Amino acid sequence: MAPLVLRLLGLVPILLGLAASQDWKTEGSQDPFEKCMHDPDYEQLLKVVTLGLDRTLKPRRVIVVGAGVAGLVAAKVLSDAGHKVTILEADNRIGGRIFTYRDRNTGWIGELGAMRMPSSHRILHRLCQGLGLNLTKFTQYDENTWTEVHEVKLRNYMVEKLPEKLGYALRPQEKGHSPEDIYQMALNQALKDLKALGCRKAMKKFERHTLLEYLLGEGNLSRPAVQLLGDVMSEDGFFYLSFAEALRAHSCLSDRLQYSRIVGGWDLLPRALLSSLSEPVLLNAPVVAITQGPHDVHVQIKTFPRARNLKALKADVVLLTASGPAVQRITFSPPLPRHVQEALRGLHYVPATKVFLSFRRPFWREEDIEGGHSNTDRPSRMIFYPPPREGALLLASYTWSDAAATFAGLSQEEALRLALDDVAALHGPFVRQLWDGTGVVKRWAEDPHSQGGFVVQPPALWHTEKDYEPYDWSVPYGRIYFAGEHTAYPHGWVETAVKSALRAAIKINSREEPAFETASPEGQRQRQGPAHGVAGSPSSDLAEEEGSHPPVQGQLPLQHTTYTRTWH
Ligand SMILES: Cc1cc2nc3c(=O)[nH]c(=O)nc-3n(C[C@H](O)[C@H](O)[C@H](O)COP(=O)(O)OP(=O)(O)OC[C@H]3O[C@@H](n4cnc5c(N)ncnc54)[C@H](O)[C@@H]3O)c2cc1C
Ligand SMILES: *[C@@H]1O[C@H](CO)[C@@H](O)[C@H](O)[C@H]1NC(C)=O
Ligand SMILES: *[C@@H]1O[C@H](CO)[C@@H](O)[C@H](O)[C@H]1NC(C)=O
């Protein structure tokens, strides 16, 4: 009886909160934060992802470095427009930070990388729709999940209503408000700034402050309230990073938003993109050097002892989608300009770590949990529950930024045990007997190809408010273009990688050759040859310097896409 009443009471502020945010929404694009972060070219990108690019009259040879979602999307729209695209991927699989673990014994899946898309990501929704992928609800919030801090454990419907019960000495006006509402209270000052200064100036100001400074200072929250947001909303990952980045992240990441996921696993997205390509993807082909000349660009792949002489490929343009650290390991000649090198070094990657544990049964169902996440101040921090009827592979820990440190350097066994201890602390010691002894640990900071989770920038203290301009990655350096999660906003989302890829593809499709090139049209015609531009023409006319090796073709049937063709 009592719990039921409390639960109903718990609903009231949620509903009120929803009504309030709904009010805001009905003013349409009036939401000042949303308006500020809106991409001016969003509708254009939506159009390209729906209808494709204009078919080219000047087919180019394009090499895409990286078969993550950015590389695959760019390759798809460029090859659909008639360009000749080759993808080079360092890893033995496609997808990059979209990576679905599939347990062979149980058939259960776990998303080691991306797992949810907010409803506002219309470009990504459209892309999935166009590829025939089915989407379903991702349950971000379930009121029956737990929050446990300072040894106090409460259901989240209680935390929404009375977070002070967790032992935080909140100020009177902070009590009785959900953590999300407390955060919104603090944002009021930022809202005033937006109105007074306008988007550009306000964001420039926000770029120079940390979230912590803002919340305690202008946000005027008490220390316990800030601690609460850190513990319960994982805002602590942003505390020492830029307030502007926290705002961008919050626009996509909140328990109040609606999310979708891809039925059957997120890796179906890269697979579907691959099957829609008529062009090859080379796996185990890490690019190590890129040389630009007046007429073309040479891309060198690391040679393995038994790689049959494949050394360099020639193209008209190269699109780099590898992460910042991975790009820094490539040798460029001529070297990248100083400002590009500085921008690359200036990218700040936070680690991101997931630990999955496989249980014999979904014991959380006995507590009426059907999804969403529990929070704990123990090392595991966030526990996400799989949807009903989709097995018992539990995301026992998802940490990022500073919170990932507790898992750094541990052995696989130690990491699994640490997560198990925390699940047992939250749900009871009986879960130890239900663990089947298996699990998966993915630490993206230690991934040899990503070398980081995703980008979250620290405050831009190098700059004054006046001269701060974020680096514009959409500007190519000669024949070299850039795309990927790190090259657009908000960082750390699949849709961002897709947007950056579409932007690069638009630029490559409308590329004019520099003057010195058109001065020798003879050479140009010879280089391109008559076969170019014919869709599905064999890839062998892609110039190779020494020898050739049959590339992995894009049109692989689904079950073959995990096929690892090696160059060793
Ligand atoms: C733990 C985690 C959870 C996430 N959750 C979500 C989520 O729920 N929703 C969401 O929208 N986003 C999420 N993201 C972010 C999202 O996964 C990324 O933003 C997106 O997948 C990045 O795509 P990309 O193509 O830019 O980069 P990547 O996917 O990293 O692709 C780059 C590719 O380049 C390859 N490469 C590197 N070096 C070389 C080289 N020298 N030569 C050739 N190839 C090379 C890499 O192997 C890789 O395949 C999450 C990320 C992480 C890490
Ligand atoms: C999507 O759902 C439909 C209807 O249930 C089904 O026929 C189709 O195979 C599904 N597609 C994918 C890619 O799962
Ligand atoms: C900040 O909060 C305190 C405590 O509630 C209040 O007394 C003070 O007036 C507030 N300051 C501003 C600038 O709003």
mmCIF file of C-alpha atoms in Angstrom, residues 162-482:
data_model
loop_
_atom_site.group_PDB
_atom_site.id
_atom_site.type_symbol
_atom_site.label_atom_id
_atom_site.label_comp_id
_atom_site.label_asym_id
_atom_site.label_seq_id
_atom_site.Cartn_x
_atom_site.Cartn_y
_atom_site.Cartn_z
ATOM 1 C CA LEU A 162 12.703 13.595 -2.755
ATOM 2 C CA PRO A 163 16.374 13.399 -3.722
ATOM 3 C CA GLU A 164 17.347 14.804 -0.311
ATOM 4 C CA LYS A 165 16.466 11.364 1.093
ATOM 5 C CA LEU A 166 19.763 10.216 -0.386
ATOM 6 C CA GLY A 167 21.475 12.216 2.351
ATOM 7 C CA TYR A 168 22.361 15.384 0.471
ATOM 8 C CA ALA A 169 21.951 18.518 2.610
ATOM 9 C CA LEU A 170 20.023 20.422 -0.019
ATOM 10 C CA ARG A 171 18.862 24.013 0.468
ATOM 11 C CA PRO A 172 15.153 24.406 1.184
ATOM 12 C CA GLN A 173 14.400 25.621 -2.343
ATOM 13 C CA GLU A 174 16.282 22.656 -3.853
ATOM 14 C CA LYS A 175 14.408 20.059 -1.818
ATOM 15 C CA GLY A 176 11.520 18.200 -3.356
ATOM 16 C CA HIS A 177 12.775 18.714 -6.890
ATOM 17 C CA SER A 178 14.038 16.014 -9.203
ATOM 18 C CA PRO A 179 17.746 16.113 -10.077
ATOM 19 C CA GLU A 180 16.754 17.108 -13.620
ATOM 20 C CA ASP A 181 14.718 20.035 -12.278
ATOM 21 C CA ILE A 182 17.603 21.129 -10.073
ATOM 22 C CA TYR A 183 19.836 21.102 -13.131
ATOM 23 C CA GLN A 184 17.245 23.132 -15.036
ATOM 24 C CA MET A 185 17.106 25.643 -12.164
ATOM 25 C CA ALA A 186 20.840 26.155 -12.514
ATOM 26 C CA LEU A 187 20.467 26.633 -16.260
ATOM 27 C CA ASN A 188 18.208 29.646 -15.753
ATOM 28 C CA GLN A 189 21.192 31.958 -15.605
ATOM 29 C CA ALA A 190 22.563 30.472 -18.838
ATOM 30 C CA LEU A 191 19.159 31.044 -20.372
ATOM 31 C CA LYS A 192 19.322 34.692 -19.368
ATOM 32 C CA ASP A 193 22.782 34.900 -20.942
ATOM 33 C CA LEU A 194 21.459 33.420 -24.162
ATOM 34 C CA LYS A 195 18.715 35.995 -24.309
ATOM 35 C CA ALA A 196 20.950 38.908 -23.358
ATOM 36 C CA LEU A 197 24.047 38.060 -25.391
ATOM 37 C CA GLY A 198 22.632 36.028 -28.254
ATOM 38 C CA CYS A 199 23.717 32.513 -29.168
ATOM 39 C CA ARG A 200 27.183 33.111 -30.499
ATOM 40 C CA LYS A 201 28.436 35.314 -27.715
ATOM 41 C CA ALA A 202 26.822 33.253 -24.998
ATOM 42 C CA MET A 203 28.268 29.988 -26.336
ATOM 43 C CA LYS A 204 31.696 31.633 -26.598
ATOM 44 C CA LYS A 205 31.370 32.550 -22.957
ATOM 45 C CA PHE A 206 30.257 29.025 -22.015
ATOM 46 C CA GLU A 207 33.204 27.522 -23.919
ATOM 47 C CA ARG A 208 35.538 29.209 -21.432
ATOM 48 C CA HIS A 209 33.999 27.843 -18.240
ATOM 49 C CA THR A 210 33.835 24.446 -16.646
ATOM 50 C CA LEU A 211 30.486 22.958 -15.755
ATOM 51 C CA LEU A 212 31.498 22.915 -12.079
ATOM 52 C CA GLU A 213 32.331 26.614 -12.080
ATOM 53 C CA TYR A 214 29.035 27.376 -13.724
ATOM 54 C CA LEU A 215 26.858 25.256 -11.419
ATOM 55 C CA LEU A 216 28.412 26.612 -8.222
ATOM 56 C CA GLY A 217 28.806 30.152 -9.505
ATOM 57 C CA GLU A 218 26.204 31.511 -11.874
ATOM 58 C CA GLY A 219 23.996 28.461 -11.425
ATOM 59 C CA ASN A 220 23.964 29.275 -7.696
ATOM 60 C CA LEU A 221 23.475 25.666 -6.609
ATOM 61 C CA SER A 222 24.567 24.445 -3.207
ATOM 62 C CA ARG A 223 27.547 22.126 -3.053
ATOM 63 C CA PRO A 224 25.351 19.167 -2.029
ATOM 64 C CA ALA A 225 23.063 19.841 -5.011
ATOM 65 C CA VAL A 226 26.032 19.828 -7.386
ATOM 66 C CA GLN A 227 27.275 16.625 -5.749
ATOM 67 C CA LEU A 228 23.839 15.105 -6.313
ATOM 68 C CA LEU A 229 23.895 15.989 -10.025
ATOM 69 C CA GLY A 230 27.380 14.520 -10.268
ATOM 70 C CA ASP A 231 26.424 11.275 -8.576
ATOM 71 C CA VAL A 232 22.950 10.710 -9.930
ATOM 72 C CA MET A 233 23.054 12.287 -13.395
ATOM 73 C CA SER A 234 26.722 11.443 -14.063
ATOM 74 C CA GLU A 235 27.321 15.118 -14.629
ATOM 75 C CA ASP A 236 30.601 14.698 -12.747
ATOM 76 C CA GLY A 237 32.116 13.490 -16.005
ATOM 77 C CA PHE A 238 31.728 17.052 -17.256
ATOM 78 C CA PHE A 239 32.696 18.917 -14.063
ATOM 79 C CA TYR A 240 36.144 19.968 -15.286
ATOM 80 C CA LEU A 241 35.207 20.115 -18.960
ATOM 81 C CA SER A 242 33.603 22.903 -20.923
ATOM 82 C CA PHE A 243 30.173 24.089 -19.847
ATOM 83 C CA ALA A 244 29.268 24.493 -23.538
ATOM 84 C CA GLU A 245 30.023 20.787 -24.075
ATOM 85 C CA ALA A 246 27.853 19.888 -21.077
ATOM 86 C CA LEU A 247 24.989 21.910 -22.570
ATOM 87 C CA ARG A 248 25.354 20.207 -25.949
ATOM 88 C CA ALA A 249 25.486 16.789 -24.300
ATOM 89 C CA HIS A 250 22.456 17.553 -22.166
ATOM 90 C CA SER A 251 20.413 18.385 -25.263
ATOM 91 C CA CYS A 252 20.830 14.722 -26.340
ATOM 92 C CA LEU A 253 21.249 12.966 -23.020
ATOM 93 C CA SER A 254 18.626 13.140 -20.323
ATOM 94 C CA ASP A 255 16.210 10.756 -18.664
ATOM 95 C CA ARG A 256 13.401 13.026 -19.907
ATOM 96 C CA LEU A 257 14.142 12.345 -23.591
ATOM 97 C CA GLN A 258 12.795 9.558 -25.777
ATOM 98 C CA TYR A 259 15.250 7.181 -27.434
ATOM 99 C CA SER A 260 15.236 4.469 -30.061
ATOM 100 C CA ARG A 261 17.527 1.568 -30.807
ATOM 101 C CA ILE A 262 18.027 -0.683 -33.806
ATOM 102 C CA VAL A 263 16.124 -3.959 -33.596
ATOM 103 C CA GLY A 264 18.616 -6.824 -33.732
ATOM 104 C CA GLY A 265 21.646 -4.714 -32.830
ATOM 105 C CA TRP A 266 23.364 -1.511 -33.866
ATOM 106 C CA ASP A 267 25.931 -3.303 -36.019
ATOM 107 C CA LEU A 268 23.130 -3.885 -38.540
ATOM 108 C CA LEU A 269 23.629 -0.200 -39.472
ATOM 109 C CA PRO A 270 27.247 -0.491 -40.679
ATOM 110 C CA ARG A 271 26.386 -3.861 -42.227
ATOM 111 C CA ALA A 272 23.465 -2.382 -44.160
ATOM 112 C CA LEU A 273 25.655 0.493 -45.315
ATOM 113 C CA LEU A 274 28.277 -1.995 -46.469
ATOM 114 C CA SER A 275 25.758 -4.079 -48.403
ATOM 115 C CA SER A 276 24.484 -0.953 -50.132
ATOM 116 C CA LEU A 277 27.987 -0.202 -51.443
ATOM 117 C CA SER A 278 29.109 -1.402 -54.822
ATOM 118 C CA GLU A 279 32.659 -0.549 -53.886
ATOM 119 C CA PRO A 280 35.231 -2.452 -51.877
ATOM 120 C CA VAL A 281 36.215 -2.167 -48.241
ATOM 121 C CA LEU A 282 39.696 -3.310 -47.355
ATOM 122 C CA LEU A 283 40.000 -4.647 -43.816
ATOM 123 C CA ASN A 284 43.263 -4.867 -41.864
ATOM 124 C CA ALA A 285 44.484 -1.980 -43.973
ATOM 125 C CA PRO A 286 45.820 0.730 -41.642
ATOM 126 C CA VAL A 287 46.779 3.878 -43.493
ATOM 127 C CA VAL A 288 50.229 5.028 -42.394
ATOM 128 C CA ALA A 289 51.194 7.742 -44.871
ATOM 129 C CA ILE A 290 49.477 10.207 -47.195
ATOM 130 C CA THR A 291 51.366 12.133 -49.864
ATOM 131 C CA GLN A 292 49.703 14.921 -51.804
ATOM 132 C CA GLY A 293 50.987 15.836 -55.249
ATOM 133 C CA PRO A 294 49.760 18.339 -57.801
ATOM 134 C CA HIS A 295 47.729 15.698 -59.645
ATOM 135 C CA ASP A 296 46.722 13.156 -57.058
ATOM 136 C CA VAL A 297 47.221 11.821 -53.589
ATOM 137 C CA HIS A 298 48.996 8.618 -52.607
ATOM 138 C CA VAL A 299 47.777 6.646 -49.627
ATOM 139 C CA GLN A 300 50.102 4.130 -48.081
ATOM 140 C CA ILE A 301 48.914 1.136 -46.111
ATOM 141 C CA LYS A 302 51.026 -0.561 -43.481
ATOM 142 C CA THR A 303 52.539 -3.618 -45.052
ATOM 143 C CA PHE A 304 52.563 -6.865 -43.209
ATOM 144 C CA PRO A 305 55.210 -9.485 -43.861
ATOM 145 C CA ARG A 306 53.099 -11.492 -46.291
ATOM 146 C CA ALA A 307 51.023 -8.675 -47.778
ATOM 147 C CA ARG A 308 51.399 -9.221 -51.459
ATOM 148 C CA ASN A 309 53.109 -6.006 -52.353
ATOM 149 C CA LEU A 310 50.178 -3.790 -51.726
ATOM 150 C CA LYS A 311 51.773 -0.539 -50.803
ATOM 151 C CA ALA A 312 50.010 2.526 -52.034
ATOM 152 C CA LEU A 313 46.782 3.540 -53.696
ATOM 153 C CA LYS A 314 46.262 6.680 -55.743
ATOM 154 C CA ALA A 315 43.195 8.848 -55.605
ATOM 155 C CA ASP A 316 41.933 12.347 -56.308
ATOM 156 C CA VAL A 317 40.848 12.983 -52.747
ATOM 157 C CA VAL A 318 41.091 11.324 -49.348
ATOM 158 C CA LEU A 319 38.500 11.506 -46.595
ATOM 159 C CA LEU A 320 39.935 10.934 -43.115
ATOM 160 C CA THR A 321 37.421 9.636 -40.589
ATOM 161 C CA ALA A 322 39.825 8.062 -38.085
ATOM 162 C CA SER A 323 39.887 9.529 -34.565
ATOM 163 C CA GLY A 324 42.254 12.390 -33.693
ATOM 164 C CA PRO A 325 44.940 10.207 -32.089
ATOM 165 C CA ALA A 326 44.795 7.765 -35.025
ATOM 166 C CA VAL A 327 45.172 10.586 -37.564
ATOM 167 C CA GLN A 328 48.160 11.918 -35.641
ATOM 168 C CA ARG A 329 49.965 8.645 -36.277
ATOM 169 C CA ILE A 330 49.686 9.067 -40.055
ATOM 170 C CA THR A 331 52.683 10.670 -41.820
ATOM 171 C CA PHE A 332 51.620 13.478 -44.123
ATOM 172 C CA SER A 333 53.727 14.988 -46.849
ATOM 173 C CA PRO A 334 53.672 17.840 -47.133
ATOM 174 C CA PRO A 335 52.991 17.939 -43.379
ATOM 175 C CA LEU A 336 49.571 19.099 -42.242
ATOM 176 C CA PRO A 337 49.563 22.851 -41.657
ATOM 177 C CA ARG A 338 50.394 23.924 -38.149
ATOM 178 C CA HIS A 339 46.839 24.988 -37.286
ATOM 179 C CA VAL A 340 45.482 21.580 -38.335
ATOM 180 C CA GLN A 341 48.093 19.788 -36.238
ATOM 181 C CA GLU A 342 47.243 21.983 -33.286
ATOM 182 C CA ALA A 343 43.541 21.339 -33.753
ATOM 183 C CA LEU A 344 44.219 17.573 -33.818
ATOM 184 C CA ARG A 345 46.314 17.732 -30.673
ATOM 185 C CA GLY A 346 43.701 19.953 -29.064
ATOM 186 C CA LEU A 347 41.002 17.278 -29.328
ATOM 187 C CA HIS A 348 40.233 16.004 -25.841
ATOM 188 C CA TYR A 349 39.069 12.395 -25.736
ATOM 189 C CA VAL A 350 37.457 10.999 -22.625
ATOM 190 C CA PRO A 351 37.655 7.275 -21.932
ATOM 191 C CA ALA A 352 34.469 5.211 -22.053
ATOM 192 C CA THR A 353 34.178 1.728 -20.597
ATOM 193 C CA LYS A 354 31.426 -0.879 -20.614
ATOM 194 C CA VAL A 355 31.315 -4.102 -18.643
ATOM 195 C CA PHE A 356 28.685 -6.727 -19.442
ATOM 196 C CA LEU A 357 27.876 -9.666 -17.176
ATOM 197 C CA SER A 358 25.896 -12.670 -18.310
ATOM 198 C CA PHE A 359 23.340 -13.971 -15.813
ATOM 199 C CA ARG A 360 21.293 -17.164 -15.785
ATOM 200 C CA ARG A 361 18.072 -15.210 -15.541
ATOM 201 C CA PRO A 362 17.010 -11.553 -15.670
ATOM 202 C CA PHE A 363 16.627 -11.235 -11.880
ATOM 203 C CA TRP A 364 15.820 -7.507 -12.178
ATOM 204 C CA ARG A 365 12.425 -8.437 -13.623
ATOM 205 C CA GLU A 366 11.527 -9.713 -10.148
ATOM 206 C CA GLU A 367 11.962 -6.101 -9.002
ATOM 207 C CA ASP A 368 9.718 -4.851 -11.837
ATOM 208 C CA ILE A 369 12.629 -3.344 -13.751
ATOM 209 C CA GLU A 370 12.119 -3.495 -17.512
ATOM 210 C CA GLY A 371 14.946 -1.268 -18.702
ATOM 211 C CA GLY A 372 16.438 2.079 -17.810
ATOM 212 C CA HIS A 373 19.407 2.408 -15.514
ATOM 213 C CA SER A 374 20.349 2.279 -11.855
ATOM 214 C CA ASN A 375 22.948 4.644 -10.432
ATOM 215 C CA THR A 376 25.510 3.904 -7.786
ATOM 216 C CA ASP A 377 28.418 5.809 -6.292
ATOM 217 C CA ARG A 378 30.394 2.559 -6.352
ATOM 218 C CA PRO A 379 32.896 2.112 -9.222
ATOM 219 C CA SER A 380 30.328 0.734 -11.711
ATOM 220 C CA ARG A 381 28.299 3.990 -11.573
ATOM 221 C CA MET A 382 25.578 3.129 -14.107
ATOM 222 C CA ILE A 383 23.853 -0.196 -14.687
ATOM 223 C CA PHE A 384 21.610 -0.556 -17.766
ATOM 224 C CA TYR A 385 19.018 -3.326 -17.956
ATOM 225 C CA PRO A 386 18.249 -5.133 -21.217
ATOM 226 C CA PRO A 387 14.681 -4.991 -22.564
ATOM 227 C CA PRO A 388 12.224 -7.719 -21.523
ATOM 228 C CA ARG A 389 12.555 -10.987 -23.439
ATOM 229 C CA GLU A 390 15.990 -10.040 -24.735
ATOM 230 C CA GLY A 391 18.029 -12.097 -22.349
ATOM 231 C CA ALA A 392 20.058 -11.503 -19.244
ATOM 232 C CA LEU A 393 23.250 -9.916 -20.535
ATOM 233 C CA LEU A 394 23.438 -6.964 -18.179
ATOM 234 C CA LEU A 395 25.368 -3.767 -18.886
ATOM 235 C CA ALA A 396 26.677 -3.931 -15.331
ATOM 236 C CA SER A 397 28.776 -0.821 -15.692
ATOM 237 C CA TYR A 398 28.943 2.094 -18.103
ATOM 238 C CA THR A 399 31.485 4.709 -17.108
ATOM 239 C CA TRP A 400 33.112 7.524 -18.999
ATOM 240 C CA SER A 401 35.430 10.434 -18.405
ATOM 241 C CA ASP A 402 37.006 10.398 -14.915
ATOM 242 C CA ALA A 403 34.567 7.725 -13.728
ATOM 243 C CA ALA A 404 36.185 5.176 -16.083
ATOM 244 C CA ALA A 405 39.428 5.366 -14.064
ATOM 245 C CA THR A 406 38.329 2.687 -11.594
ATOM 246 C CA PHE A 407 38.358 0.109 -14.400
ATOM 247 C CA ALA A 408 41.587 1.271 -16.067
ATOM 248 C CA GLY A 409 44.435 -1.188 -15.971
ATOM 249 C CA LEU A 410 42.440 -4.032 -14.423
ATOM 250 C CA SER A 411 42.576 -7.492 -15.917
ATOM 251 C CA GLN A 412 39.421 -8.699 -17.634
ATOM 252 C CA GLU A 413 38.715 -10.960 -14.652
ATOM 253 C CA GLU A 414 39.207 -8.136 -12.147
ATOM 254 C CA ALA A 415 36.954 -5.809 -14.127
ATOM 255 C CA LEU A 416 34.169 -8.421 -14.275
ATOM 256 C CA ARG A 417 34.514 -9.086 -10.533
ATOM 257 C CA LEU A 418 34.411 -5.387 -9.691
ATOM 258 C CA ALA A 419 31.198 -4.938 -11.665
ATOM 259 C CA LEU A 420 29.730 -8.070 -10.081
ATOM 260 C CA ASP A 421 30.477 -6.723 -6.586
ATOM 261 C CA ASP A 422 28.524 -3.569 -7.407
ATOM 262 C CA VAL A 423 25.565 -5.413 -8.905
ATOM 263 C CA ALA A 424 25.532 -7.610 -5.795
ATOM 264 C CA ALA A 425 25.675 -4.551 -3.536
ATOM 265 C CA LEU A 426 22.646 -3.111 -5.308
ATOM 266 C CA HIS A 427 20.507 -6.191 -5.922
ATOM 267 C CA GLY A 428 21.695 -8.586 -3.237
ATOM 268 C CA PRO A 429 24.387 -11.242 -2.832
ATOM 269 C CA PHE A 430 22.194 -13.912 -4.497
ATOM 270 C CA VAL A 431 23.146 -12.482 -7.907
ATOM 271 C CA ARG A 432 26.624 -13.979 -7.499
ATOM 272 C CA GLN A 433 25.112 -17.440 -7.887
ATOM 273 C CA LEU A 434 23.177 -16.289 -10.938
ATOM 274 C CA TRP A 435 26.250 -15.017 -12.766
ATOM 275 C CA ASP A 436 27.244 -17.611 -15.372
ATOM 276 C CA GLY A 437 30.912 -16.672 -15.106
ATOM 277 C CA THR A 438 31.108 -14.902 -18.454
ATOM 278 C CA GLY A 439 31.107 -11.281 -19.529
ATOM 279 C CA VAL A 440 32.719 -8.701 -21.768
ATOM 280 C CA VAL A 441 34.833 -5.658 -20.985
ATOM 281 C CA LYS A 442 35.321 -2.902 -23.565
ATOM 282 C CA ARG A 443 37.641 -0.025 -22.741
ATOM 283 C CA TRP A 444 37.582 2.336 -25.707
ATOM 284 C CA ALA A 445 40.563 4.340 -24.474
ATOM 285 C CA GLU A 446 42.594 1.173 -24.955
ATOM 286 C CA ASP A 447 41.149 0.273 -28.338
ATOM 287 C CA PRO A 448 44.133 0.343 -30.726
ATOM 288 C CA HIS A 449 42.126 2.094 -33.451
ATOM 289 C CA SER A 450 39.821 4.470 -31.548
ATOM 290 C CA GLN A 451 42.313 5.295 -28.802
ATOM 291 C CA GLY A 452 39.578 7.054 -26.864
ATOM 292 C CA GLY A 453 35.862 7.029 -26.118
ATOM 293 C CA PHE A 454 34.681 10.284 -27.638
ATOM 294 C CA VAL A 455 35.570 13.955 -27.641
ATOM 295 C CA VAL A 456 34.519 16.289 -24.832
ATOM 296 C CA GLN A 457 36.453 19.541 -24.869
ATOM 297 C CA PRO A 458 37.846 21.245 -21.772
ATOM 298 C CA PRO A 459 37.308 25.002 -21.442
ATOM 299 C CA ALA A 460 38.970 26.976 -24.237
ATOM 300 C CA LEU A 461 41.337 28.845 -21.946
ATOM 301 C CA TRP A 462 43.842 29.443 -24.739
ATOM 302 C CA HIS A 463 41.507 31.965 -26.227
ATOM 303 C CA THR A 464 39.808 35.100 -25.120
ATOM 304 C CA GLU A 465 36.062 35.206 -25.445
ATOM 305 C CA LYS A 466 36.475 37.450 -28.465
ATOM 306 C CA ASP A 467 38.857 35.370 -30.547
ATOM 307 C CA TYR A 468 37.511 31.929 -29.718
ATOM 308 C CA GLU A 469 36.390 30.074 -32.817
ATOM 309 C CA PRO A 470 36.053 26.309 -32.799
ATOM 310 C CA TYR A 471 38.232 24.728 -35.490
ATOM 311 C CA ASP A 472 36.331 24.293 -38.750
ATOM 312 C CA TRP A 473 36.999 20.708 -39.820
ATOM 313 C CA SER A 474 34.832 21.039 -42.915
ATOM 314 C CA VAL A 475 37.623 22.971 -44.652
ATOM 315 C CA PRO A 476 39.815 20.519 -46.597
ATOM 316 C CA TYR A 477 43.602 20.701 -46.753
ATOM 317 C CA GLY A 478 44.235 20.340 -50.464
ATOM 318 C CA ARG A 479 42.952 16.882 -51.344
ATOM 319 C CA ILE A 480 42.431 15.832 -47.753
ATOM 320 C CA TYR A 481 38.976 16.087 -46.142
ATOM 321 C CA PHE A 482 37.975 15.401 -42.547
#
